[in-house]
PDB file of C-alpha atoms in Angstrom:
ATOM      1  CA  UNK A 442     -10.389 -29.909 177.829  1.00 38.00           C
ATOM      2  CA  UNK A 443      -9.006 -26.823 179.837  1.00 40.00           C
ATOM      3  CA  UNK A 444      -7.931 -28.972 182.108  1.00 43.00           C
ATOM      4  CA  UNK A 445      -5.861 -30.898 180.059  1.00 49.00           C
ATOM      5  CA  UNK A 446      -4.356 -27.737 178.460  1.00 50.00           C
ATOM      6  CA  UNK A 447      -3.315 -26.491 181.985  1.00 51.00           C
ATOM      7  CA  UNK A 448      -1.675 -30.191 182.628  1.00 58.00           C
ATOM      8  CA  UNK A 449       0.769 -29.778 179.100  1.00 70.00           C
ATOM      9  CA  UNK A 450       2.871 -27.085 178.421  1.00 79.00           C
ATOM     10  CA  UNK A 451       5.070 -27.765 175.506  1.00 89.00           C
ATOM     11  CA  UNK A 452       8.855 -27.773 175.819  1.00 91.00           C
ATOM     12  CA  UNK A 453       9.594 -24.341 172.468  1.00 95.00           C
ATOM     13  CA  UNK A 454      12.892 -23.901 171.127  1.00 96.00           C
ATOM     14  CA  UNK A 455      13.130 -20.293 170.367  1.00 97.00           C
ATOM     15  CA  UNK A 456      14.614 -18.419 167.178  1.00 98.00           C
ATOM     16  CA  UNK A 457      14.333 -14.266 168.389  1.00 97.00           C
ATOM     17  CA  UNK A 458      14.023 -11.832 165.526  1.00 97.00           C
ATOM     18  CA  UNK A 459      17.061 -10.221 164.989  1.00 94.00           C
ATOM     19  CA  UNK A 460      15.627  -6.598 165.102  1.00 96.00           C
ATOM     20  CA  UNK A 461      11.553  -5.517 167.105  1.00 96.00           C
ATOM     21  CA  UNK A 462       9.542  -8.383 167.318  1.00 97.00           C
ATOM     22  CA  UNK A 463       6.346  -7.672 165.778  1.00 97.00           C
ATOM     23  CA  UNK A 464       4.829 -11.397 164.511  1.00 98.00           C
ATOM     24  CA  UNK A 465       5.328 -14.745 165.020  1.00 98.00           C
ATOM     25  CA  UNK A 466       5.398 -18.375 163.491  1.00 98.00           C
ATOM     26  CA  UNK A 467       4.716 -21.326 164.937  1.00 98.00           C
ATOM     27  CA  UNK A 468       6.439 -24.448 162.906  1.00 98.00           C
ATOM     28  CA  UNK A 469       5.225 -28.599 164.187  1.00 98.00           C
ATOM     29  CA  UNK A 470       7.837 -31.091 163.192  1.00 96.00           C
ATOM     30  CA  UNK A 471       7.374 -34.321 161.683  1.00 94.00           C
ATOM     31  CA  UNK A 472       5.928 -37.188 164.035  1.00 89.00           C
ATOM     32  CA  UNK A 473       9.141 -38.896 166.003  1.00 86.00           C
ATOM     33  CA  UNK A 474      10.816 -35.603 166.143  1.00 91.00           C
ATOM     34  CA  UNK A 475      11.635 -32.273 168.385  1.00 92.00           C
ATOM     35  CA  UNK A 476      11.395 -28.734 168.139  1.00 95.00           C
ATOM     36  CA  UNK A 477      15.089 -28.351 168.629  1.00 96.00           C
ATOM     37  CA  UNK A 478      15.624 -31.423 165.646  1.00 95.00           C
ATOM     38  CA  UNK A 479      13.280 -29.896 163.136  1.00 97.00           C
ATOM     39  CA  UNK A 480      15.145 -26.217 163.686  1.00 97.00           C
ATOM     40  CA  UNK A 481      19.226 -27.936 163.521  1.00 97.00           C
ATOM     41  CA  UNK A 482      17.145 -30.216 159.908  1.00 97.00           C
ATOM     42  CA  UNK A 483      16.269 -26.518 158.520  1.00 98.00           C
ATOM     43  CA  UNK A 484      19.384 -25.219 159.313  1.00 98.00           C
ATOM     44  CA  UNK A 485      21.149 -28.261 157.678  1.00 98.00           C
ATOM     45  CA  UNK A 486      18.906 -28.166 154.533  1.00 98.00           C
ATOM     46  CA  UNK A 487      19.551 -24.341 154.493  1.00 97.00           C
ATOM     47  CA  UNK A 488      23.369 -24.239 155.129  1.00 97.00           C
ATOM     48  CA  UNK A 489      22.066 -21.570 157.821  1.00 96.00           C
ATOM     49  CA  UNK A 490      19.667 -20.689 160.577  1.00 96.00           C
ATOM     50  CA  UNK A 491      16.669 -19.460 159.256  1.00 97.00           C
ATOM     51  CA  UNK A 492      16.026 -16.198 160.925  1.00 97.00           C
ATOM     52  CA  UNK A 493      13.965 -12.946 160.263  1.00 97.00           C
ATOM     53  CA  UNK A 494      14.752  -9.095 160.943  1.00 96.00           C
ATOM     54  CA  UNK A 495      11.186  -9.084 163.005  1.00 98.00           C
ATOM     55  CA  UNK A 496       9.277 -12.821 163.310  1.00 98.00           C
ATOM     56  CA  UNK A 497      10.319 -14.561 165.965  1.00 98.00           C
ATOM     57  CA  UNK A 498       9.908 -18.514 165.027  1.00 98.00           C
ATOM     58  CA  UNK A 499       8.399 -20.891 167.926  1.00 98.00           C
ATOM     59  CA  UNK A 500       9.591 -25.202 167.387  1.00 98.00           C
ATOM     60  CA  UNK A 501       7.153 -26.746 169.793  1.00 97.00           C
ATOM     61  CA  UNK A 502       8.271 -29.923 170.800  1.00 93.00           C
ATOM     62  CA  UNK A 503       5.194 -32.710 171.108  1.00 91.00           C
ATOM     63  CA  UNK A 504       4.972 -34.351 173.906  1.00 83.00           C
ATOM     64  CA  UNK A 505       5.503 -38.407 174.522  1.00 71.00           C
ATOM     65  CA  UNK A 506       2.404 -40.144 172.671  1.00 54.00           C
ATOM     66  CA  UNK A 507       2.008 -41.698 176.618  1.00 45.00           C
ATOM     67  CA  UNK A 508       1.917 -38.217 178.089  1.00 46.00           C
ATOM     68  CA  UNK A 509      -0.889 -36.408 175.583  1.00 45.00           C
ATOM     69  CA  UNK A 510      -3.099 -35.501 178.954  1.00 45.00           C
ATOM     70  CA  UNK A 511      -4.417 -37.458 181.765  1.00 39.00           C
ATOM     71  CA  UNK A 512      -7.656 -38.787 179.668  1.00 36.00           C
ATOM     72  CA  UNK A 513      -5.784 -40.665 177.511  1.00 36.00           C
ATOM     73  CA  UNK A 514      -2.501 -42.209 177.810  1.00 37.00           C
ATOM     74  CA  UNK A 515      -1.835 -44.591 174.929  1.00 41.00           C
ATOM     75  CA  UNK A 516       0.716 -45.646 172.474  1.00 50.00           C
ATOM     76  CA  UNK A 517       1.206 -44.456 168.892  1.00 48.00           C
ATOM     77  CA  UNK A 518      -0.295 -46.870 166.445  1.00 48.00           C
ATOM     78  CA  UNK A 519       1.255 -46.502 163.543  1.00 42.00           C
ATOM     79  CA  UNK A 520       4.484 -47.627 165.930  1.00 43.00           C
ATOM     80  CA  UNK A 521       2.749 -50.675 166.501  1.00 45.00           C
ATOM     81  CA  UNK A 522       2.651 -49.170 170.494  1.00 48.00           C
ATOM     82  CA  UNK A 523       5.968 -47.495 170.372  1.00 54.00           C
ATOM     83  CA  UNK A 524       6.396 -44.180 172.458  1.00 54.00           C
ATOM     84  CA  UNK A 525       6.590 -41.446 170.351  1.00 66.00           C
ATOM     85  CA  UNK A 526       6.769 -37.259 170.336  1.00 83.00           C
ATOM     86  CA  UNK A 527       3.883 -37.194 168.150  1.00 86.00           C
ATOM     87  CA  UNK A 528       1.164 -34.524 168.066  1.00 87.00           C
ATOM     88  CA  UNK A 529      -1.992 -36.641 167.892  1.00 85.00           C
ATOM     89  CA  UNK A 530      -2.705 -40.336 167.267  1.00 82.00           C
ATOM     90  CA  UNK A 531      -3.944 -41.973 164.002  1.00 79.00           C
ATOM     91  CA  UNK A 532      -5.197 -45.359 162.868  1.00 75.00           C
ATOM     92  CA  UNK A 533      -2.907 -46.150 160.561  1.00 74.00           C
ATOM     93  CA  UNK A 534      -0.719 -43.764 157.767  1.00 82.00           C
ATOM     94  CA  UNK A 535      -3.906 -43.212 155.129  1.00 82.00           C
ATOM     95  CA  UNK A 536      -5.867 -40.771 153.886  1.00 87.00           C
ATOM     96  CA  UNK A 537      -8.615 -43.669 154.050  1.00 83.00           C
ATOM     97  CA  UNK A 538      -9.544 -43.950 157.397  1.00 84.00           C
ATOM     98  CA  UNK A 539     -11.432 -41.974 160.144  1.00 83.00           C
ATOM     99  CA  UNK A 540      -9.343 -39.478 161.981  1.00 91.00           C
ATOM    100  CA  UNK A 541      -8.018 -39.784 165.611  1.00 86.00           C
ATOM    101  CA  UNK A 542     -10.249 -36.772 166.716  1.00 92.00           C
ATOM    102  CA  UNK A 543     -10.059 -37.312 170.090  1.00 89.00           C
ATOM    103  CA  UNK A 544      -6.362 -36.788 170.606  1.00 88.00           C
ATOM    104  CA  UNK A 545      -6.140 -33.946 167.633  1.00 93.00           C
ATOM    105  CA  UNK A 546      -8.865 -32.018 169.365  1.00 94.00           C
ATOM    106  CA  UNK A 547      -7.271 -32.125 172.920  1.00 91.00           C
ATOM    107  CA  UNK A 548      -3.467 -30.902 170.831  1.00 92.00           C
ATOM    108  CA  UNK A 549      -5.598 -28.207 169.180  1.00 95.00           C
ATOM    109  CA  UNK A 550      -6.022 -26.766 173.001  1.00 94.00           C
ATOM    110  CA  UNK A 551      -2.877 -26.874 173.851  1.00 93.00           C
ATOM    111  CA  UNK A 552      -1.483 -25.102 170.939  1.00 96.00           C
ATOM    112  CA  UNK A 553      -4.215 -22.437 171.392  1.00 97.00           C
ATOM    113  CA  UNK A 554      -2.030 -21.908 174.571  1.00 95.00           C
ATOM    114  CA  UNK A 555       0.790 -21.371 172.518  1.00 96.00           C
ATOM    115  CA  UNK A 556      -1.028 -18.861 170.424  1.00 97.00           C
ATOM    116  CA  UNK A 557      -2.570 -17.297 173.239  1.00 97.00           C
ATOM    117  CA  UNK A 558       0.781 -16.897 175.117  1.00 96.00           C
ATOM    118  CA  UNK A 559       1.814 -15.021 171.734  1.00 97.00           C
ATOM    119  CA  UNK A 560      -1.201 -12.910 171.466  1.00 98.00           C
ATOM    120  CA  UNK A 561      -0.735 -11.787 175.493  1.00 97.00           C
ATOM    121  CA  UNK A 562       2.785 -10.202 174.463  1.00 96.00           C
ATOM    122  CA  UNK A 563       1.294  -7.919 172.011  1.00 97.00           C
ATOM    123  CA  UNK A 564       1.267  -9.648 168.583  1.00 98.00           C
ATOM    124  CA  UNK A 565      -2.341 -10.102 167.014  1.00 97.00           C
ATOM    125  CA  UNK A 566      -3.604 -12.775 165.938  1.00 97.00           C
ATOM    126  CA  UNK A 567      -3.346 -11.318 162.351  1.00 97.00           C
ATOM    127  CA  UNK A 568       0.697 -11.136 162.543  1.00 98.00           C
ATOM    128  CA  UNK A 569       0.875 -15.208 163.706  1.00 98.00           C
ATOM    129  CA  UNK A 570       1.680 -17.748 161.378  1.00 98.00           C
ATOM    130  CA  UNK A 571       0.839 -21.457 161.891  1.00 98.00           C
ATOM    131  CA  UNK A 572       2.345 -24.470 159.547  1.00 98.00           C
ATOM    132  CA  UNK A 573       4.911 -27.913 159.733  1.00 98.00           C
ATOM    133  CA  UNK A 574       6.240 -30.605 158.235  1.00 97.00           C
ATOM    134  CA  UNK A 575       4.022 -33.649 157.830  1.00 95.00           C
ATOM    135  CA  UNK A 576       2.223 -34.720 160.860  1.00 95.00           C
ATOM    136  CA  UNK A 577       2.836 -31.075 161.900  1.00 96.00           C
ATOM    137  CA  UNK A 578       1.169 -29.702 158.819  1.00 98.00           C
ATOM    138  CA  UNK A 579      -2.080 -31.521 159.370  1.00 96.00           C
ATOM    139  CA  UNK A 580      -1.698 -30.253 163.018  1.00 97.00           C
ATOM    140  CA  UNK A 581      -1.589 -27.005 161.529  1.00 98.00           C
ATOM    141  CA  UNK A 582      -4.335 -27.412 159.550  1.00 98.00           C
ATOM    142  CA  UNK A 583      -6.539 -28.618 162.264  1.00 97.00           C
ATOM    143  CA  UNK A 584      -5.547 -25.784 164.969  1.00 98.00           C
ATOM    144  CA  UNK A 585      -6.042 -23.010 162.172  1.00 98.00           C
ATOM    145  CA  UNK A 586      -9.337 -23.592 160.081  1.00 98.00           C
ATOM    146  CA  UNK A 587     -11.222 -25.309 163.023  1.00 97.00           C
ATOM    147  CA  UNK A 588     -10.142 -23.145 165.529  1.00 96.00           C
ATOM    148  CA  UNK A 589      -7.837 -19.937 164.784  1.00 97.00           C
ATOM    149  CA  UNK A 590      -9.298 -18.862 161.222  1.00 96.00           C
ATOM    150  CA  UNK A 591      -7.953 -15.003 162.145  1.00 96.00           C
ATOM    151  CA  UNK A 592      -4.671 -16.170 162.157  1.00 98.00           C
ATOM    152  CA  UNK A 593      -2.281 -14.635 159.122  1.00 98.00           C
ATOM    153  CA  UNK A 594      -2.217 -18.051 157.010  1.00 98.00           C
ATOM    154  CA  UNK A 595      -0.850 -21.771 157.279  1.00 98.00           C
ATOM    155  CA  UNK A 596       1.682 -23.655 155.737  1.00 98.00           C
ATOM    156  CA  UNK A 597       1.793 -27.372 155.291  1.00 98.00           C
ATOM    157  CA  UNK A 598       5.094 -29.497 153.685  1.00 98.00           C
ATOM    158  CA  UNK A 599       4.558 -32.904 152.551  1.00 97.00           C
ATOM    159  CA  UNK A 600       1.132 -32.562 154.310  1.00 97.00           C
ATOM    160  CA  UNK A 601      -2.243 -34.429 153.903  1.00 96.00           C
ATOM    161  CA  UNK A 602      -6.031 -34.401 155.135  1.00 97.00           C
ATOM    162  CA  UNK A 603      -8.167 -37.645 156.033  1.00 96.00           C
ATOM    163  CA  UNK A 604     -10.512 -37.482 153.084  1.00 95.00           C
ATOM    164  CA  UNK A 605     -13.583 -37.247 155.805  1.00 95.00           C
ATOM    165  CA  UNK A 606     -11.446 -34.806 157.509  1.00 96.00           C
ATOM    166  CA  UNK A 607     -13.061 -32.402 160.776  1.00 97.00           C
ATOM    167  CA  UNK A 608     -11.510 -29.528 158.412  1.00 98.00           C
ATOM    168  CA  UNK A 609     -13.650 -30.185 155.313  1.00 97.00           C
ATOM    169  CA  UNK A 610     -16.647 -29.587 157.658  1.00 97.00           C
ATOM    170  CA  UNK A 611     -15.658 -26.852 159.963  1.00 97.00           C
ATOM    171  CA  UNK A 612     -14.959 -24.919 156.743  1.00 97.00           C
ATOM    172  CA  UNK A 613     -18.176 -26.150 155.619  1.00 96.00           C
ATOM    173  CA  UNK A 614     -19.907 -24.412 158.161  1.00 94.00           C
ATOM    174  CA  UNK A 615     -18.003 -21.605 158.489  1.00 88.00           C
ATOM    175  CA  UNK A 616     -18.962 -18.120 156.855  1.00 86.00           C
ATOM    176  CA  UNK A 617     -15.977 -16.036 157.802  1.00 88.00           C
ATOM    177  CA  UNK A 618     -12.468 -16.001 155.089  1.00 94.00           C
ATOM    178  CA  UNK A 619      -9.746 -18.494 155.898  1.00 97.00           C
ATOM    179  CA  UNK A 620      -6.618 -17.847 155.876  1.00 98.00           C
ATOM    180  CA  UNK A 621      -4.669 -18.995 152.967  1.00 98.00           C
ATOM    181  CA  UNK A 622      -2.674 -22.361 152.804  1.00 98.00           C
ATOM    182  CA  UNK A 623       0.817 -22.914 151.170  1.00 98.00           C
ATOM    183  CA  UNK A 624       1.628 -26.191 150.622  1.00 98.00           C
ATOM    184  CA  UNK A 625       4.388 -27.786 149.363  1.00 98.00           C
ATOM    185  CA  UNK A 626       4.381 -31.802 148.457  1.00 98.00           C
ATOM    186  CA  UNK A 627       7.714 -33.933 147.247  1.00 97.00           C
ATOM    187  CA  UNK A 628       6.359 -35.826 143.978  1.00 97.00           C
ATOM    188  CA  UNK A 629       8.821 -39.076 145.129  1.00 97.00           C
ATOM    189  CA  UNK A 630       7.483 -38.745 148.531  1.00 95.00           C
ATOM    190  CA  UNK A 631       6.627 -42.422 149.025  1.00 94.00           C
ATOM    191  CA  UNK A 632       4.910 -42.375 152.755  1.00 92.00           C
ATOM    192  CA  UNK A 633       2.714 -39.493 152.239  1.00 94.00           C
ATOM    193  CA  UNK A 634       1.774 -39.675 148.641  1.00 95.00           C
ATOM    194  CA  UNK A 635       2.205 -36.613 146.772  1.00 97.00           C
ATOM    195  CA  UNK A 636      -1.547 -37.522 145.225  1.00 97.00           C
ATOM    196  CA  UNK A 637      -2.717 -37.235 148.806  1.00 96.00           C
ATOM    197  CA  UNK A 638      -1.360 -33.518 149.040  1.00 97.00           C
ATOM    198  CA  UNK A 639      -2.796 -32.969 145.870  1.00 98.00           C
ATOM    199  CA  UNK A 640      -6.358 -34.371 146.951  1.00 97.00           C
ATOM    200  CA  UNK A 641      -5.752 -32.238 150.449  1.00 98.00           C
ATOM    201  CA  UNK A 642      -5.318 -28.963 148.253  1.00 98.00           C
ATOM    202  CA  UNK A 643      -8.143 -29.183 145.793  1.00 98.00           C
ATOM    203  CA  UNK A 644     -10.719 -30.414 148.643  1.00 98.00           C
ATOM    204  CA  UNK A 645      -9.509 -26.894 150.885  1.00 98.00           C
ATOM    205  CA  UNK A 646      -9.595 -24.540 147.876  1.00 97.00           C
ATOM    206  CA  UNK A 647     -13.431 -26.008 146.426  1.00 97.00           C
ATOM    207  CA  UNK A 648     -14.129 -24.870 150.146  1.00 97.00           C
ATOM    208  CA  UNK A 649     -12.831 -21.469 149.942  1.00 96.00           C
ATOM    209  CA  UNK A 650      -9.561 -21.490 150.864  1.00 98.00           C
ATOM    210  CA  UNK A 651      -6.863 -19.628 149.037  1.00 98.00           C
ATOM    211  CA  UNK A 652      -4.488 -22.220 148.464  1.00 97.00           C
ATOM    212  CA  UNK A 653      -0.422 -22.289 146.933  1.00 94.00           C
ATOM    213  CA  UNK A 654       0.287 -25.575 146.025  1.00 97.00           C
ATOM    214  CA  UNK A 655       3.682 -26.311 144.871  1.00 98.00           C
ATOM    215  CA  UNK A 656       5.410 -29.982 143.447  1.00 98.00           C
ATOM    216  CA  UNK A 657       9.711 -30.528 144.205  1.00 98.00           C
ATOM    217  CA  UNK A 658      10.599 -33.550 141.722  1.00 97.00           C
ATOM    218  CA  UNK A 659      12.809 -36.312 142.707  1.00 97.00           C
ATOM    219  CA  UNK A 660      11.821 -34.935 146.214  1.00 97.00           C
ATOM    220  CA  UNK A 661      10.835 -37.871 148.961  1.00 96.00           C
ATOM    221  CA  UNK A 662       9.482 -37.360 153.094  1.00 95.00           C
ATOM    222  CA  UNK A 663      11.726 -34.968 153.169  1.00 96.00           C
ATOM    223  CA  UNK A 664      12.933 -30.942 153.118  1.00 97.00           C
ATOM    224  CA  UNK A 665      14.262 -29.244 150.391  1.00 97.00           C
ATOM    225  CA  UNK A 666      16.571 -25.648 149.646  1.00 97.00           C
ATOM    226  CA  UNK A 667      14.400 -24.887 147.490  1.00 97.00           C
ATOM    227  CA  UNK A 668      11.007 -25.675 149.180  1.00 97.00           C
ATOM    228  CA  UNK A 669      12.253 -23.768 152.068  1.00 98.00           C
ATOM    229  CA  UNK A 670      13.188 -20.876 150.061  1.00 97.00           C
ATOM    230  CA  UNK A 671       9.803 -20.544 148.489  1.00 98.00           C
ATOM    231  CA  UNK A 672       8.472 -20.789 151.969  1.00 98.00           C
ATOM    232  CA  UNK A 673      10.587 -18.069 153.727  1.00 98.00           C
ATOM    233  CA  UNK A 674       9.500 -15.524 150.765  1.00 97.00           C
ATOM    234  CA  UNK A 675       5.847 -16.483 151.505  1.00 98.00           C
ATOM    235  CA  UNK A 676       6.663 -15.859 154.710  1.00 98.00           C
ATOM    236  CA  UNK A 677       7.704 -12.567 154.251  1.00 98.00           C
ATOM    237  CA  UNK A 678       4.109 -11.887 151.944  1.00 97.00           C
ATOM    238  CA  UNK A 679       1.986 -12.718 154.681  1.00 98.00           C
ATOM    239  CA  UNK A 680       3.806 -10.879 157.494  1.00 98.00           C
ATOM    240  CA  UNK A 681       5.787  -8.775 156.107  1.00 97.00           C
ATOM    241  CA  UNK A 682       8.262  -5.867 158.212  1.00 92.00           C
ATOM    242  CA  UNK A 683       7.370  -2.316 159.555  1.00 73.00           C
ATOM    243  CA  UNK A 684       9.046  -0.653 156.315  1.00 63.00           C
ATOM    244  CA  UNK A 685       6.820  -3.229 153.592  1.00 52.00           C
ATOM    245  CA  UNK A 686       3.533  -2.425 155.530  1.00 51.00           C
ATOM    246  CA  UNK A 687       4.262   1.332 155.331  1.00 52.00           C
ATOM    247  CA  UNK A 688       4.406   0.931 152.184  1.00 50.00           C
ATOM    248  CA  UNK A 689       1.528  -0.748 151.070  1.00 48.00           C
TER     249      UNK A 689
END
């Protein structure tokens, strides 16, 4: 799996903290997307960039679903075979079916990269933030509770879990604290059903997770002001500037 890690470095569109950088997020778009188009989305949702006096925000772009590492170059299913930026494969759009572990497990190493680049310029793994928007939520989910539980929490919009998910049972047979999950779920969303968020949420918290879970009505696969405002002061809670931590 190293190997393939080495072979992929992401293309990362790059938001700098306006003042010391002292954490980090790290936000997936939305299968069929880009880093760059799930920032300019935000900023369109937002009426402005969304910025921070000391996080510096990371949009990793995924790579082509035909370029995911030399072991397996395929198509993205649900495309019927299309090409697609995607960051892992699935059977079909469900949370009724196995998972695509295979090509989630060989993304999960090389976003530890990513993290790992972060944690080599001085922020700990404590001051990193991992989350995205759909496909990139379950991404999230995946790279954080099966692999980077020390990382400051996870976010996941309009977000679901297999319900035999590789999550359910790393947590499972984990003994350590996750990190906590917000979530946020569109109640019109009619590709990924807001039950299936729902399901997602109670499943993580009845295996220990801390978990925010929060409904937008008349809300479809999509972002929302107000979603993202909820988000960015969540943000703040779980890594929060030099003056709030003095404080506390």
């Amino acid at each position: 799996m190293a190997s393939v890690s080495g072979s992929v470095r992401l293309q990362r569109c790059i938001v700098s903290p306006a003042g010391r950088h002292s954490a980090s997020l790290i936000f997936l778009h939305g299968s069929g997307d880009s880093g760059q188009g799930l920032r300019k989305w935000i900023q369109q949702v937002l009426n402005q960039e969304l910025t921070f006096q000391h996080i510096k925000i990371i949009y990793p772009t995924a790579p082509p679903s035909s370029t995911v590492g030399p072991s397996f170059v395929r198509p993205y299913t649900p495309m019927k075979g299309g090409i697609s930026n995607v960051w892992f494969d699935r059977f079909k759009i469900s949370n009724d079916c196995p998972e695509h572990l295979e090509s989630i497990n060989v993304m999960c190493q090389v976003l530890t990269d990513l993290i790992e680049d972060e944690v080599k310029s001085g922020i700990k793994k404590s001051r990193i933030l991992v989350g995205g928007f759909s496909m990139g939520g379950c991404m999230a989910m995946h790279l954080a509770y099966r692999n980077h539980q020390d990382v400051a929490g996870v976010f996941a919009l309009s977000s679901f879990l297999n319900k035999t998910s590789a999550v359910y049972q790393a947590l499972r047979d984990g003994d350590g604290v996750p990190p906590e999950l917000f979530q946020c779920h569109g109640a019109a969303d009619e590709l990924v059903l807001h039950s299936w968020g729902e399901e997602t949420n109670s499943m993580l918290r009845s295996l220990g997770v801390s978990t925010k879970f929060h409904s937008f009505p008349g809300v479809y696969h999509e972002l929302s002001r107000a979603e993202l405002e909820n988000l960015k002061s969540w943000i703040l809670t779980k890594l929060p500037g030099e003056v709030e931590r003095q404080r506390e």
